[in-house]
Steps between C-alpha positions, in 0.01 A plus 500: 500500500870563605755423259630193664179322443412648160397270242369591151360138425290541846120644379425820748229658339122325509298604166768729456364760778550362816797323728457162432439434906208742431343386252548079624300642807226682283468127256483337849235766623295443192532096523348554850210703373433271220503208775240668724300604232484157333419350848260741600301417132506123549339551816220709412512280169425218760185661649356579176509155413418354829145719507410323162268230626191432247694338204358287283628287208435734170423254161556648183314371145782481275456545160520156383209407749781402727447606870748624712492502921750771691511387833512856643638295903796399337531822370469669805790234641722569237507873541564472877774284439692754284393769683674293783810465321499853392525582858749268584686654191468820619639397875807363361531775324455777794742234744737534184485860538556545870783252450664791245487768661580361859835371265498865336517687847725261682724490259481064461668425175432124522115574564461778254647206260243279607259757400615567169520141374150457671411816277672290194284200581189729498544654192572177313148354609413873360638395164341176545145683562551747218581230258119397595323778515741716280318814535634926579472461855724155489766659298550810661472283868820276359656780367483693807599222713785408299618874524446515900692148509743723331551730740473266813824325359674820447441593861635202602833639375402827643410366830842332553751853408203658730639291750842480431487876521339479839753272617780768407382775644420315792885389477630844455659714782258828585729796431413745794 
């Protein structure tokens, strides 16, 4: 960056490798993957529970002499119903995605801000989810998303001596 835009409490590196710009587009390229991949699994999710037709309520002897009935249809219900949401989740997600990096390449500072706090909001109903389930997988999917929230707010800083920069070279006179 030239010197009049300089700034050593900007962020410009992106796991320490990469330009920042970079690497936000690689995070948003990932995002998208994840999005299509998660859809494309609910929906063969779907089929393989749609093609389950012959179930029948299961009863179990307890050990007390108690019985126990499993009504395997509800089952069945309940599965497609968060497979459903999964999907949705997964949509939002991919939109979410496009949103960034359409923000990322046009150089939108208000939308890419919109994206990040939307990427805040996600990774608080992480927390939420890992406080449930607390298992590997949970912390190490907060932990990442808290890092790439990280890094989306950084650009955001980025993003705007990016453009100031732009703006004063498109200023400047062209020395012939």
């Amino acid at each position: 960056m030239p010197k009049e835009v300089q700034d050593d409490s900007v962020k410009h590196t992106c796991c320490g490798c990469m330009h920042i710009r970079r690497g936000v587009m690689l995070l948003q390229g990932l995002q998208l993957l994840a999005g299509i991949f998660g859809i494309v699994v609910g929906i063969m999710a779907t089929s393989i529970v749609s093609s389950i037709d012959n179930l029948h309520d299961t009863t179990f002897q307890n050990a007390d002499g108690t019985t126990t009935t499993i009504k395997l249809g509800s089952v069945k219900d309940t599965v497609s119903v968060l497979i459903y949401v999964m999907i949705a989740v997964y949509g939002v997600e991919l939109l979410l995605a496009l949103f960034g990096l359409y923000s990322v390449v046009k150089r939108n500072v208000g939308g890419f801000k919109f994206y990040t706090y939307a990427s805040m909001a996600l990774v608080v109903l992480q927390v939420v989810g890992m406080i449930l389930s607390f298992n590997a997988y949970a912390i190490f999917s907060v932990l990442l998303g808290i890092y790439w929230c990280y890094v989306y707010y950084s650009y955001i800083e980025t993003m705007k001596a990016e453009i100031e920069e732009i703006e004063l070279k498109a200023a400047a006179p062209t020395a012939v």
